[in-house]
């Protein structure tokens, strides 16, 4: 199933996936109840997790791409 990513570095990307979460590069996206119409199909929207880019005390390099 193709889905649409919203927010974060992957905003606007369409990827193949499903389930509760999707990992795109170094980012986590969670399923929503929303759909978007793209290229003749309705795609489920996955939103960037708000805690995905928080640093964990290891410096500025510890974040999404």
Short mmCIF file of N, CA and C in Angstrom, two decimals:
data_model
loop_
_atom_site.label_atom_id
_atom_site.label_comp_id
_atom_site.label_asym_id
_atom_site.label_seq_id
_atom_site.Cartn_x
_atom_site.Cartn_y
_atom_site.Cartn_z
N UNK A 1 0.84 -1.17 0.00
CA UNK A 1 0.00 0.00 0.00
C UNK A 1 0.90 1.25 0.00
N UNK A 2 0.59 2.20 -0.84
CA UNK A 2 1.33 3.46 -0.88
C UNK A 2 0.71 4.42 0.12
N UNK A 3 1.58 5.14 0.84
CA UNK A 3 1.13 6.11 1.85
C UNK A 3 1.86 7.43 1.63
N UNK A 4 1.32 8.49 2.22
CA UNK A 4 1.88 9.82 2.10
C UNK A 4 2.43 10.27 3.44
N UNK A 5 3.67 10.77 3.46
CA UNK A 5 4.30 11.25 4.68
C UNK A 5 4.06 12.74 4.83
N UNK A 6 3.76 13.17 6.07
CA UNK A 6 3.55 14.59 6.37
C UNK A 6 4.44 15.01 7.53
N UNK A 7 5.09 16.16 7.38
CA UNK A 7 5.96 16.69 8.42
C UNK A 7 7.35 16.08 8.36
N UNK A 8 8.28 16.70 9.04
CA UNK A 8 9.65 16.19 9.10
C UNK A 8 10.34 16.23 7.75
N UNK A 9 11.50 15.59 7.66
CA UNK A 9 12.28 15.60 6.42
C UNK A 9 11.61 14.88 5.25
N UNK A 10 10.69 13.96 5.52
CA UNK A 10 10.04 13.20 4.45
C UNK A 10 8.74 13.80 3.97
N UNK A 11 8.43 15.03 4.36
CA UNK A 11 7.16 15.66 4.01
C UNK A 11 6.90 15.60 2.51
N UNK A 12 5.74 15.04 2.15
CA UNK A 12 5.35 14.96 0.75
C UNK A 12 5.78 13.70 0.03
N UNK A 13 6.61 12.88 0.64
CA UNK A 13 7.06 11.64 0.03
C UNK A 13 5.94 10.60 0.02
N UNK A 14 5.85 9.83 -1.04
CA UNK A 14 4.96 8.68 -1.04
C UNK A 14 5.84 7.44 -0.98
N UNK A 15 5.50 6.55 -0.06
CA UNK A 15 6.30 5.34 0.14
C UNK A 15 5.37 4.15 0.27
N UNK A 16 5.94 2.96 0.12
CA UNK A 16 5.19 1.72 0.31
C UNK A 16 5.33 1.31 1.77
N UNK A 17 4.21 1.03 2.41
CA UNK A 17 4.27 0.61 3.80
C UNK A 17 2.88 0.45 4.37
N UNK A 18 2.84 0.18 5.65
CA UNK A 18 1.59 0.00 6.35
C UNK A 18 1.85 -0.28 7.81
N UNK A 19 0.80 -0.47 8.57
CA UNK A 19 0.94 -0.73 9.99
C UNK A 19 0.81 0.55 10.80
N UNK A 20 1.17 0.46 12.07
CA UNK A 20 1.04 1.61 12.98
C UNK A 20 2.09 2.68 12.72
N UNK A 21 3.32 2.28 12.39
CA UNK A 21 4.41 3.23 12.13
C UNK A 21 5.16 2.84 10.88
N UNK A 22 5.81 3.84 10.30
CA UNK A 22 6.68 3.64 9.14
C UNK A 22 8.00 4.31 9.44
N UNK A 23 9.08 3.65 9.11
CA UNK A 23 10.40 4.24 9.24
C UNK A 23 10.85 4.70 7.86
N UNK A 24 11.15 5.98 7.72
CA UNK A 24 11.66 6.53 6.46
C UNK A 24 13.00 7.17 6.78
N UNK A 25 14.07 6.63 6.21
CA UNK A 25 15.44 7.04 6.55
C UNK A 25 15.60 6.96 8.06
N UNK A 26 15.86 8.05 8.75
CA UNK A 26 16.05 8.00 10.21
C UNK A 26 14.83 8.48 10.97
N UNK A 27 13.69 8.62 10.29
CA UNK A 27 12.50 9.21 10.91
C UNK A 27 11.38 8.19 11.09
N UNK A 28 10.59 8.42 12.14
CA UNK A 28 9.41 7.61 12.39
C UNK A 28 8.16 8.40 12.08
N UNK A 29 7.22 7.75 11.42
CA UNK A 29 5.93 8.34 11.06
C UNK A 29 4.82 7.44 11.58
N UNK A 30 3.77 8.05 12.14
CA UNK A 30 2.65 7.30 12.70
C UNK A 30 1.40 7.46 11.84
N UNK A 31 0.62 6.40 11.78
CA UNK A 31 -0.62 6.40 11.00
C UNK A 31 -1.61 7.42 11.56
N UNK A 32 -2.39 8.01 10.67
CA UNK A 32 -3.47 8.92 11.05
C UNK A 32 -4.77 8.41 10.44
N UNK A 33 -5.85 9.07 10.74
CA UNK A 33 -7.15 8.73 10.14
C UNK A 33 -7.38 9.50 8.84
N UNK A 34 -6.41 10.32 8.44
CA UNK A 34 -6.56 11.19 7.27
C UNK A 34 -6.14 10.49 5.99
N UNK A 35 -6.72 10.95 4.88
CA UNK A 35 -6.35 10.50 3.55
C UNK A 35 -6.09 11.72 2.67
N UNK A 36 -5.27 11.54 1.65
CA UNK A 36 -5.02 12.60 0.67
C UNK A 36 -5.16 11.98 -0.73
N UNK A 37 -5.63 12.76 -1.66
CA UNK A 37 -5.79 12.29 -3.04
C UNK A 37 -4.56 12.70 -3.84
N UNK A 38 -3.81 11.74 -4.32
CA UNK A 38 -2.60 12.00 -5.12
C UNK A 38 -2.54 11.05 -6.30
N UNK A 39 -2.28 11.57 -7.47
CA UNK A 39 -2.06 10.77 -8.68
C UNK A 39 -3.18 9.75 -8.90
N UNK A 40 -4.42 10.17 -8.68
CA UNK A 40 -5.56 9.31 -8.93
C UNK A 40 -5.86 8.28 -7.86
N UNK A 41 -5.21 8.38 -6.71
CA UNK A 41 -5.44 7.41 -5.64
C UNK A 41 -5.58 8.12 -4.30
N UNK A 42 -6.31 7.50 -3.39
CA UNK A 42 -6.40 7.99 -2.02
C UNK A 42 -5.31 7.34 -1.20
N UNK A 43 -4.45 8.16 -0.61
CA UNK A 43 -3.32 7.65 0.16
C UNK A 43 -3.53 7.95 1.64
N UNK A 44 -3.25 6.97 2.49
CA UNK A 44 -3.30 7.17 3.95
C UNK A 44 -2.16 8.11 4.32
N UNK A 45 -2.41 9.05 5.24
CA UNK A 45 -1.38 9.98 5.68
C UNK A 45 -0.73 9.47 6.96
N UNK A 46 0.58 9.50 6.98
CA UNK A 46 1.37 9.18 8.17
C UNK A 46 2.08 10.46 8.59
N UNK A 47 1.98 10.83 9.86
CA UNK A 47 2.58 12.06 10.39
C UNK A 47 3.89 11.78 11.11
N UNK A 48 4.82 12.71 10.95
CA UNK A 48 6.12 12.65 11.62
C UNK A 48 5.91 12.66 13.13
N UNK A 49 6.54 11.75 13.84
CA UNK A 49 6.40 11.71 15.29
C UNK A 49 7.05 12.92 15.92
N UNK A 50 6.38 13.61 16.82
CA UNK A 50 6.94 14.82 17.43
C UNK A 50 8.20 14.56 18.24
N UNK A 51 8.34 13.37 18.80
CA UNK A 51 9.54 13.06 19.59
C UNK A 51 10.66 12.47 18.76
N UNK A 52 10.48 12.32 17.48
CA UNK A 52 11.48 11.68 16.61
C UNK A 52 12.77 12.49 16.55
N UNK A 53 12.68 13.80 16.50
CA UNK A 53 13.85 14.64 16.32
C UNK A 53 14.42 15.22 17.61
N UNK A 54 13.88 14.81 18.75
CA UNK A 54 14.43 15.31 20.01
C UNK A 54 15.82 14.73 20.23
N UNK A 55 16.70 15.55 20.72
CA UNK A 55 18.04 15.05 21.02
C UNK A 55 18.02 14.25 22.31
N UNK A 56 18.92 13.34 22.45
CA UNK A 56 18.97 12.45 23.60
C UNK A 56 20.25 12.63 24.40
N UNK A 57 20.76 13.86 24.46
CA UNK A 57 21.94 14.15 25.26
C UNK A 57 23.26 13.75 24.63
N UNK A 58 23.25 13.43 23.34
CA UNK A 58 24.49 13.02 22.67
C UNK A 58 25.00 14.06 21.69
N UNK A 59 24.42 15.24 21.70
CA UNK A 59 24.90 16.30 20.81
C UNK A 59 23.94 16.58 19.68
N UNK A 60 24.28 17.57 18.88
CA UNK A 60 23.41 18.05 17.81
C UNK A 60 23.27 17.04 16.68
N UNK A 61 24.17 16.07 16.55
CA UNK A 61 24.09 15.13 15.45
C UNK A 61 23.02 14.06 15.67
N UNK A 62 22.45 14.00 16.88
CA UNK A 62 21.44 13.00 17.20
C UNK A 62 20.05 13.55 16.87
N UNK A 63 19.69 13.49 15.59
CA UNK A 63 18.38 13.97 15.17
C UNK A 63 18.08 13.37 13.80
N UNK A 64 16.93 13.69 13.25
CA UNK A 64 16.56 13.20 11.92
C UNK A 64 17.49 13.78 10.86
N UNK A 65 17.49 13.16 9.72
CA UNK A 65 18.32 13.63 8.62
C UNK A 65 17.81 14.95 8.09
#
